[in-house]
Amino acid sequence: MMLRSGMKMALAAAVVAGGLLPAFAAQAGTVTVKGSDTMVVLGQRWAEEYMKKNPKTVIQVTGGGSGTGISALINGTTDICEASRTMKDAEKKQIVEKSGAAPIETPVAKDGLSVYVHESNPLNELSMAQLKAIFTGKVTSWKEVGGPDAKIIPYSRENSSGTYVFFKEHVLENADYTPRAQNMPGTAAVVNAVAKEKFGIGYGGAAYAKGIKILKIKNDDKGPAVGPSDATIKDGTYPL
């Protein structure tokens, strides 16, 4: 989570604290929060809790992607940005140049980037190398990774998404996504698409996985396959 320096600092600190809201002075008026679709529900919950205790403050929380939120922070059209990636040095520099103050970054949560397939898919796990091969287009059939003889339908996020950037860096090792990947506007859209497409595969936050199967992931062929859970995300044994 990132925010502009100055008058909104006390409010932002309270929002970050979630349910354990400290006794900061309430600020009257409207505060805008924009950015990550992965974090939007969490941000809305924080906002609801804060507004219960501070009814003179209105907090408006919207998604659109981490990149969209960061751009809004740079342009001064949002007070707080939620992001599922860290800010780039160039982005921080732009904020300093435009506002005269550096942004403040506060880590608020850990997420396990989950890989979704249709509930009927017989596969239960994939390796990082197999994931890379699928999303770069080197593997196009489920049969090549131990599944049915059917064409893989990959779903991705838009390039404004922090989740898209993380997956590209950590799974694709900065290789390009296959042009066959269908870009979806949010994590919920990815889940909905995979739930309807028997041979689909997509990725997104662990909390959004409803009506689909989440695969276990292996760092390499010799390592154990680990699924995303509160425990494995927290202790880092889940690869993503």
PDB file of C-alpha atoms in Angstrom:
ATOM      1  CA  MET A   1       0.000   0.000   0.000  1.00  0.00           C
ATOM      2  CA  MET A   2       1.367   3.423  -0.913  1.00  0.00           C
ATOM      3  CA  LEU A   3       0.261   6.909   0.007  1.00  0.00           C
ATOM      4  CA  ARG A   4       1.156  10.494  -0.633  1.00  0.00           C
ATOM      5  CA  SER A   5       2.969  12.247   2.192  1.00  0.00           C
ATOM      6  CA  GLY A   6       1.190  14.896   4.222  1.00  0.00           C
ATOM      7  CA  MET A   7      -2.305  15.375   5.576  1.00  0.00           C
ATOM      8  CA  LYS A   8      -3.571  11.838   4.948  1.00  0.00           C
ATOM      9  CA  MET A   9      -0.786  10.123   6.889  1.00  0.00           C
ATOM     10  CA  ALA A  10      -2.751   9.477  10.098  1.00  0.00           C
ATOM     11  CA  LEU A  11      -5.713   8.107   8.172  1.00  0.00           C
ATOM     12  CA  ALA A  12      -3.567   5.796   6.062  1.00  0.00           C
ATOM     13  CA  ALA A  13      -1.848   4.353   9.114  1.00  0.00           C
ATOM     14  CA  ALA A  14      -5.247   3.592  10.602  1.00  0.00           C
ATOM     15  CA  VAL A  15      -6.476   1.939   7.413  1.00  0.00           C
ATOM     16  CA  VAL A  16      -3.373  -0.266   7.205  1.00  0.00           C
ATOM     17  CA  ALA A  17      -3.958  -1.503  10.730  1.00  0.00           C
ATOM     18  CA  GLY A  18      -7.179  -3.216   9.608  1.00  0.00           C
ATOM     19  CA  GLY A  19      -9.346  -4.348  12.514  1.00  0.00           C
ATOM     20  CA  LEU A  20      -6.897  -3.057  15.129  1.00  0.00           C
ATOM     21  CA  LEU A  21      -7.536   0.607  14.398  1.00  0.00           C
ATOM     22  CA  PRO A  22      -5.456   2.887  16.642  1.00  0.00           C
ATOM     23  CA  ALA A  23      -6.793   6.110  18.080  1.00  0.00           C
ATOM     24  CA  PHE A  24      -5.795   8.524  15.307  1.00  0.00           C
ATOM     25  CA  ALA A  25      -7.539  11.837  14.896  1.00  0.00           C
ATOM     26  CA  ALA A  26     -10.403  11.509  12.413  1.00  0.00           C
ATOM     27  CA  GLN A  27     -10.328  13.639   9.291  1.00  0.00           C
ATOM     28  CA  ALA A  28     -13.504  15.022   7.793  1.00  0.00           C
ATOM     29  CA  GLY A  29     -13.989  14.765   4.054  1.00  0.00           C
ATOM     30  CA  THR A  30     -13.373  12.182   1.363  1.00  0.00           C
ATOM     31  CA  VAL A  31     -10.307   9.966   0.947  1.00  0.00           C
ATOM     32  CA  THR A  32      -9.739   7.973  -2.232  1.00  0.00           C
ATOM     33  CA  VAL A  33      -8.067   4.551  -2.396  1.00  0.00           C
ATOM     34  CA  LYS A  34      -7.338   3.041  -5.825  1.00  0.00           C
ATOM     35  CA  GLY A  35      -5.317   0.182  -7.302  1.00  0.00           C
ATOM     36  CA  SER A  36      -4.903  -3.560  -7.010  1.00  0.00           C
ATOM     37  CA  ASP A  37      -7.902  -5.777  -7.774  1.00  0.00           C
ATOM     38  CA  THR A  38      -6.311  -8.431  -5.554  1.00  0.00           C
ATOM     39  CA  MET A  39      -6.461  -6.040  -2.597  1.00  0.00           C
ATOM     40  CA  VAL A  40      -9.707  -4.197  -3.332  1.00  0.00           C
ATOM     41  CA  VAL A  41     -11.938  -6.323  -1.061  1.00  0.00           C
ATOM     42  CA  LEU A  42      -9.446  -6.043   1.811  1.00  0.00           C
ATOM     43  CA  GLY A  43      -9.277  -2.268   1.281  1.00  0.00           C
ATOM     44  CA  GLN A  44     -13.059  -2.019   1.353  1.00  0.00           C
ATOM     45  CA  ARG A  45     -13.203  -3.922   4.653  1.00  0.00           C
ATOM     46  CA  TRP A  46     -10.607  -1.593   6.191  1.00  0.00           C
ATOM     47  CA  ALA A  47     -12.516   1.427   4.930  1.00  0.00           C
ATOM     48  CA  GLU A  48     -15.784   0.161   6.403  1.00  0.00           C
ATOM     49  CA  GLU A  49     -14.172  -0.350   9.811  1.00  0.00           C
ATOM     50  CA  TYR A  50     -12.548   3.083   9.763  1.00  0.00           C
ATOM     51  CA  MET A  51     -15.763   4.857   8.740  1.00  0.00           C
ATOM     52  CA  LYS A  52     -17.706   3.151  11.529  1.00  0.00           C
ATOM     53  CA  LYS A  53     -15.387   4.819  14.029  1.00  0.00           C
ATOM     54  CA  ASN A  54     -15.036   8.074  12.055  1.00  0.00           C
ATOM     55  CA  PRO A  55     -18.399   8.864  10.424  1.00  0.00           C
ATOM     56  CA  LYS A  56     -17.237  12.275   9.159  1.00  0.00           C
ATOM     57  CA  THR A  57     -14.738  10.584   6.837  1.00  0.00           C
ATOM     58  CA  VAL A  58     -15.805   8.967   3.567  1.00  0.00           C
ATOM     59  CA  ILE A  59     -13.324   6.482   2.062  1.00  0.00           C
ATOM     60  CA  GLN A  60     -13.888   5.504  -1.569  1.00  0.00           C
ATOM     61  CA  VAL A  61     -12.117   2.269  -2.585  1.00  0.00           C
ATOM     62  CA  THR A  62     -11.844   1.167  -6.224  1.00  0.00           C
ATOM     63  CA  GLY A  63      -9.744  -1.341  -8.172  1.00  0.00           C
ATOM     64  CA  GLY A  64      -8.440  -1.147 -11.718  1.00  0.00           C
ATOM     65  CA  GLY A  65      -5.021  -2.715 -11.199  1.00  0.00           C
ATOM     66  CA  SER A  66      -1.824  -1.815  -9.362  1.00  0.00           C
ATOM     67  CA  GLY A  67      -0.461   0.121 -12.342  1.00  0.00           C
ATOM     68  CA  THR A  68      -3.649   2.165 -12.575  1.00  0.00           C
ATOM     69  CA  GLY A  69      -3.458   2.992  -8.870  1.00  0.00           C
ATOM     70  CA  ILE A  70       0.206   3.953  -9.046  1.00  0.00           C
ATOM     71  CA  SER A  71      -0.482   6.200 -12.048  1.00  0.00           C
ATOM     72  CA  ALA A  72      -3.292   7.867 -10.107  1.00  0.00           C
ATOM     73  CA  LEU A  73      -0.937   8.414  -7.160  1.00  0.00           C
ATOM     74  CA  ILE A  74       1.635   9.991  -9.483  1.00  0.00           C
ATOM     75  CA  ASN A  75      -1.024  12.249 -11.033  1.00  0.00           C
ATOM     76  CA  GLY A  76      -2.441  13.222  -7.645  1.00  0.00           C
ATOM     77  CA  THR A  77      -5.886  11.782  -8.340  1.00  0.00           C
ATOM     78  CA  THR A  78      -5.854   9.326  -5.435  1.00  0.00           C
ATOM     79  CA  ASP A  79      -4.710   9.658  -1.820  1.00  0.00           C
ATOM     80  CA  ILE A  80      -3.779   6.015  -1.301  1.00  0.00           C
ATOM     81  CA  CYS A  81      -2.752   3.321  -3.787  1.00  0.00           C
ATOM     82  CA  GLU A  82      -3.160  -0.385  -3.113  1.00  0.00           C
ATOM     83  CA  ALA A  83      -0.662  -2.465  -5.095  1.00  0.00           C
ATOM     84  CA  SER A  84       0.355  -6.120  -5.350  1.00  0.00           C
ATOM     85  CA  ARG A  85       3.880  -5.121  -6.359  1.00  0.00           C
ATOM     86  CA  THR A  86       6.456  -2.646  -5.104  1.00  0.00           C
ATOM     87  CA  MET A  87       6.835   0.692  -6.823  1.00  0.00           C
ATOM     88  CA  LYS A  88       9.571   1.107  -9.420  1.00  0.00           C
ATOM     89  CA  ASP A  89      12.289   3.680  -8.782  1.00  0.00           C
ATOM     90  CA  ALA A  90      11.125   5.660 -11.815  1.00  0.00           C
ATOM     91  CA  GLU A  91       7.585   5.806 -10.400  1.00  0.00           C
ATOM     92  CA  LYS A  92       8.842   7.031  -7.027  1.00  0.00           C
ATOM     93  CA  LYS A  93      10.907   9.682  -8.794  1.00  0.00           C
ATOM     94  CA  GLN A  94       7.844  10.913 -10.687  1.00  0.00           C
ATOM     95  CA  ILE A  95       5.907  11.342  -7.445  1.00  0.00           C
ATOM     96  CA  VAL A  96       8.750  13.308  -5.882  1.00  0.00           C
ATOM     97  CA  GLU A  97       9.012  15.524  -8.959  1.00  0.00           C
ATOM     98  CA  LYS A  98       5.276  16.244  -9.030  1.00  0.00           C
ATOM     99  CA  SER A  99       4.452  16.516  -5.332  1.00  0.00           C
ATOM    100  CA  GLY A 100       7.770  17.392  -3.729  1.00  0.00           C
ATOM    101  CA  ALA A 101       7.521  14.466  -1.307  1.00  0.00           C
ATOM    102  CA  ALA A 102       8.369  10.773  -1.505  1.00  0.00           C
ATOM    103  CA  PRO A 103       5.598   8.139  -1.351  1.00  0.00           C
ATOM    104  CA  ILE A 104       5.334   5.984   1.757  1.00  0.00           C
ATOM    105  CA  GLU A 105       5.141   2.209   1.161  1.00  0.00           C
ATOM    106  CA  THR A 106       3.642  -0.044   3.836  1.00  0.00           C
ATOM    107  CA  PRO A 107       3.488  -3.855   3.423  1.00  0.00           C
ATOM    108  CA  VAL A 108       0.098  -5.010   4.708  1.00  0.00           C
ATOM    109  CA  ALA A 109      -0.374  -8.640   3.653  1.00  0.00           C
ATOM    110  CA  LYS A 110       1.131 -11.702   1.983  1.00  0.00           C
ATOM    111  CA  ASP A 111      -0.695 -13.447  -0.838  1.00  0.00           C
ATOM    112  CA  GLY A 112      -0.138 -16.780  -2.516  1.00  0.00           C
ATOM    113  CA  LEU A 113      -0.396 -16.359  -6.276  1.00  0.00           C
ATOM    114  CA  SER A 114      -2.594 -19.331  -7.127  1.00  0.00           C
ATOM    115  CA  VAL A 115      -2.926 -21.287 -10.375  1.00  0.00           C
ATOM    116  CA  TYR A 116      -6.505 -22.125 -11.327  1.00  0.00           C
ATOM    117  CA  VAL A 117      -7.866 -24.893 -13.559  1.00  0.00           C
ATOM    118  CA  HIS A 118     -11.379 -26.219 -14.180  1.00  0.00           C
ATOM    119  CA  GLU A 119     -12.776 -28.485 -11.458  1.00  0.00           C
ATOM    120  CA  SER A 120     -12.878 -31.421 -13.891  1.00  0.00           C
ATOM    121  CA  ASN A 121      -9.176 -31.166 -14.790  1.00  0.00           C
ATOM    122  CA  PRO A 122      -7.448 -34.372 -13.571  1.00  0.00           C
ATOM    123  CA  LEU A 123      -4.134 -32.616 -12.889  1.00  0.00           C
ATOM    124  CA  ASN A 124      -3.343 -31.693  -9.302  1.00  0.00           C
ATOM    125  CA  GLU A 125       0.094 -30.110  -9.685  1.00  0.00           C
ATOM    126  CA  LEU A 126       2.512 -28.412 -12.075  1.00  0.00           C
ATOM    127  CA  SER A 127       6.140 -27.379 -11.832  1.00  0.00           C
ATOM    128  CA  MET A 128       7.368 -23.828 -12.296  1.00  0.00           C
ATOM    129  CA  ALA A 129       8.998 -24.912 -15.583  1.00  0.00           C
ATOM    130  CA  GLN A 130       5.713 -26.347 -16.846  1.00  0.00           C
ATOM    131  CA  LEU A 131       3.877 -23.157 -15.901  1.00  0.00           C
ATOM    132  CA  LYS A 132       6.413 -21.088 -17.800  1.00  0.00           C
ATOM    133  CA  ALA A 133       6.106 -23.355 -20.842  1.00  0.00           C
ATOM    134  CA  ILE A 134       2.303 -23.058 -20.806  1.00  0.00           C
ATOM    135  CA  PHE A 135       2.136 -19.275 -20.445  1.00  0.00           C
ATOM    136  CA  THR A 136       4.911 -18.603 -22.970  1.00  0.00           C
ATOM    137  CA  GLY A 137       3.207 -20.877 -25.513  1.00  0.00           C
ATOM    138  CA  LYS A 138       5.854 -23.613 -25.710  1.00  0.00           C
ATOM    139  CA  VAL A 139       3.313 -26.114 -24.376  1.00  0.00           C
ATOM    140  CA  THR A 140      -0.145 -25.898 -25.935  1.00  0.00           C
ATOM    141  CA  SER A 141      -1.748 -29.243 -25.018  1.00  0.00           C
ATOM    142  CA  TRP A 142      -2.624 -30.613 -21.605  1.00  0.00           C
ATOM    143  CA  LYS A 143      -1.278 -33.974 -22.790  1.00  0.00           C
ATOM    144  CA  GLU A 144       2.260 -32.524 -22.723  1.00  0.00           C
ATOM    145  CA  VAL A 145       2.034 -32.010 -18.946  1.00  0.00           C
ATOM    146  CA  GLY A 146       0.233 -35.236 -18.057  1.00  0.00           C
ATOM    147  CA  GLY A 147      -3.352 -34.147 -18.682  1.00  0.00           C
ATOM    148  CA  PRO A 148      -5.981 -34.897 -21.342  1.00  0.00           C
ATOM    149  CA  ASP A 149      -5.364 -34.590 -25.084  1.00  0.00           C
ATOM    150  CA  ALA A 150      -6.891 -31.117 -25.344  1.00  0.00           C
ATOM    151  CA  LYS A 151      -5.752 -27.603 -26.206  1.00  0.00           C
ATOM    152  CA  ILE A 152      -4.799 -25.409 -23.229  1.00  0.00           C
ATOM    153  CA  ILE A 153      -6.763 -22.152 -22.972  1.00  0.00           C
ATOM    154  CA  PRO A 154      -4.624 -19.712 -20.924  1.00  0.00           C
ATOM    155  CA  TYR A 155      -6.102 -16.693 -19.131  1.00  0.00           C
ATOM    156  CA  SER A 156      -3.947 -13.840 -17.881  1.00  0.00           C
ATOM    157  CA  ARG A 157      -4.337 -10.419 -16.277  1.00  0.00           C
ATOM    158  CA  GLU A 158      -3.884  -7.122 -18.109  1.00  0.00           C
ATOM    159  CA  ASN A 159      -0.424  -5.565 -18.109  1.00  0.00           C
ATOM    160  CA  SER A 160      -1.559  -2.832 -15.680  1.00  0.00           C
ATOM    161  CA  SER A 161      -1.928  -5.537 -13.018  1.00  0.00           C
ATOM    162  CA  GLY A 162       0.725  -6.065 -10.356  1.00  0.00           C
ATOM    163  CA  THR A 163      -0.198  -9.756 -10.411  1.00  0.00           C
ATOM    164  CA  TYR A 164       0.598  -9.820 -14.159  1.00  0.00           C
ATOM    165  CA  VAL A 165       3.994  -8.239 -13.474  1.00  0.00           C
ATOM    166  CA  PHE A 166       4.794 -10.637 -10.608  1.00  0.00           C
ATOM    167  CA  PHE A 167       3.858 -13.698 -12.689  1.00  0.00           C
ATOM    168  CA  LYS A 168       5.928 -12.449 -15.641  1.00  0.00           C
ATOM    169  CA  GLU A 169       8.985 -11.842 -13.429  1.00  0.00           C
ATOM    170  CA  HIS A 170       8.821 -14.903 -11.167  1.00  0.00           C
ATOM    171  CA  VAL A 171       7.254 -17.571 -13.383  1.00  0.00           C
ATOM    172  CA  LEU A 172       8.042 -16.529 -16.969  1.00  0.00           C
ATOM    173  CA  GLU A 173      11.448 -15.166 -15.913  1.00  0.00           C
ATOM    174  CA  ASN A 174      10.617 -12.003 -17.883  1.00  0.00           C
ATOM    175  CA  ALA A 175       9.814 -13.896 -21.087  1.00  0.00           C
ATOM    176  CA  ASP A 176       6.759 -12.712 -23.046  1.00  0.00           C
ATOM    177  CA  TYR A 177       3.301 -14.161 -22.497  1.00  0.00           C
ATOM    178  CA  THR A 178       1.936 -16.229 -25.356  1.00  0.00           C
ATOM    179  CA  PRO A 179      -0.313 -14.166 -27.680  1.00  0.00           C
ATOM    180  CA  ARG A 180      -2.901 -16.911 -27.109  1.00  0.00           C
ATOM    181  CA  ALA A 181      -3.370 -15.805 -23.501  1.00  0.00           C
ATOM    182  CA  GLN A 182      -6.662 -13.989 -23.040  1.00  0.00           C
ATOM    183  CA  ASN A 183      -6.211 -10.911 -20.847  1.00  0.00           C
ATOM    184  CA  MET A 184      -8.906 -10.440 -18.226  1.00  0.00           C
ATOM    185  CA  PRO A 185      -9.759  -7.180 -16.383  1.00  0.00           C
ATOM    186  CA  GLY A 186      -9.603  -8.623 -12.861  1.00  0.00           C
ATOM    187  CA  THR A 187      -8.952 -11.724 -10.767  1.00  0.00           C
ATOM    188  CA  ALA A 188     -12.667 -12.463 -10.455  1.00  0.00           C
ATOM    189  CA  ALA A 189     -12.914 -12.408 -14.260  1.00  0.00           C
ATOM    190  CA  VAL A 190     -10.058 -14.933 -14.523  1.00  0.00           C
ATOM    191  CA  VAL A 191     -11.775 -17.254 -12.032  1.00  0.00           C
ATOM    192  CA  ASN A 192     -15.113 -16.918 -13.829  1.00  0.00           C
ATOM    193  CA  ALA A 193     -13.511 -17.716 -17.199  1.00  0.00           C
ATOM    194  CA  VAL A 194     -11.675 -20.792 -15.903  1.00  0.00           C
ATOM    195  CA  ALA A 195     -14.804 -22.026 -14.119  1.00  0.00           C
ATOM    196  CA  LYS A 196     -16.630 -22.025 -17.475  1.00  0.00           C
ATOM    197  CA  GLU A 197     -13.782 -23.277 -19.706  1.00  0.00           C
ATOM    198  CA  LYS A 198     -13.070 -27.002 -19.231  1.00  0.00           C
ATOM    199  CA  PHE A 199      -9.498 -26.707 -20.533  1.00  0.00           C
ATOM    200  CA  GLY A 200      -8.677 -23.289 -19.147  1.00  0.00           C
ATOM    201  CA  ILE A 201      -5.872 -22.200 -16.813  1.00  0.00           C
ATOM    202  CA  GLY A 202      -5.337 -18.884 -15.058  1.00  0.00           C
ATOM    203  CA  TYR A 203      -3.729 -17.290 -12.022  1.00  0.00           C
ATOM    204  CA  GLY A 204      -4.594 -14.839  -9.249  1.00  0.00           C
ATOM    205  CA  GLY A 205      -4.968 -14.332  -5.520  1.00  0.00           C
ATOM    206  CA  ALA A 206      -5.697 -17.294  -3.268  1.00  0.00           C
ATOM    207  CA  ALA A 207      -8.816 -15.726  -1.743  1.00  0.00           C
ATOM    208  CA  TYR A 208     -10.641 -15.531  -5.094  1.00  0.00           C
ATOM    209  CA  ALA A 209     -10.584 -19.251  -5.870  1.00  0.00           C
ATOM    210  CA  LYS A 210     -14.272 -20.205  -5.899  1.00  0.00           C
ATOM    211  CA  GLY A 211     -15.747 -22.905  -8.149  1.00  0.00           C
ATOM    212  CA  ILE A 212     -12.386 -23.959  -9.619  1.00  0.00           C
ATOM    213  CA  LYS A 213      -9.426 -26.172  -8.677  1.00  0.00           C
ATOM    214  CA  ILE A 214      -6.185 -24.738  -7.326  1.00  0.00           C
ATOM    215  CA  LEU A 215      -3.075 -26.629  -8.400  1.00  0.00           C
ATOM    216  CA  LYS A 216      -0.131 -27.433  -6.166  1.00  0.00           C
ATOM    217  CA  ILE A 217       3.153 -25.996  -7.447  1.00  0.00           C
ATOM    218  CA  LYS A 218       6.674 -27.496  -7.473  1.00  0.00           C
ATOM    219  CA  ASN A 219       9.853 -25.416  -7.628  1.00  0.00           C
ATOM    220  CA  ASP A 220      11.441 -28.183  -9.701  1.00  0.00           C
ATOM    221  CA  ASP A 221      10.815 -31.801 -10.670  1.00  0.00           C
ATOM    222  CA  LYS A 222      12.552 -33.124  -7.560  1.00  0.00           C
ATOM    223  CA  GLY A 223      10.850 -30.910  -4.990  1.00  0.00           C
ATOM    224  CA  PRO A 224       7.488 -31.451  -3.287  1.00  0.00           C
ATOM    225  CA  ALA A 225       4.270 -30.022  -4.725  1.00  0.00           C
ATOM    226  CA  VAL A 226       2.881 -27.395  -2.331  1.00  0.00           C
ATOM    227  CA  GLY A 227      -0.539 -25.766  -2.365  1.00  0.00           C
ATOM    228  CA  PRO A 228      -1.319 -22.227  -1.172  1.00  0.00           C
ATOM    229  CA  SER A 229      -2.635 -22.168   2.395  1.00  0.00           C
ATOM    230  CA  ASP A 230      -2.375 -19.679   5.250  1.00  0.00           C
ATOM    231  CA  ALA A 231       0.509 -21.702   6.678  1.00  0.00           C
ATOM    232  CA  THR A 232       2.496 -22.290   3.456  1.00  0.00           C
ATOM    233  CA  ILE A 233       2.099 -18.689   2.313  1.00  0.00           C
ATOM    234  CA  LYS A 234       3.192 -17.369   5.681  1.00  0.00           C
ATOM    235  CA  ASP A 235       6.261 -19.618   6.017  1.00  0.00           C
ATOM    236  CA  GLY A 236       7.296 -19.259   2.367  1.00  0.00           C
ATOM    237  CA  THR A 237       7.172 -22.961   1.441  1.00  0.00           C
ATOM    238  CA  TYR A 238       4.589 -22.194  -1.264  1.00  0.00           C
ATOM    239  CA  PRO A 239       6.685 -21.234  -4.343  1.00  0.00           C
ATOM    240  CA  LEU A 240       4.545 -18.229  -5.377  1.00  0.00           C
TER     241      LEU A 240
END
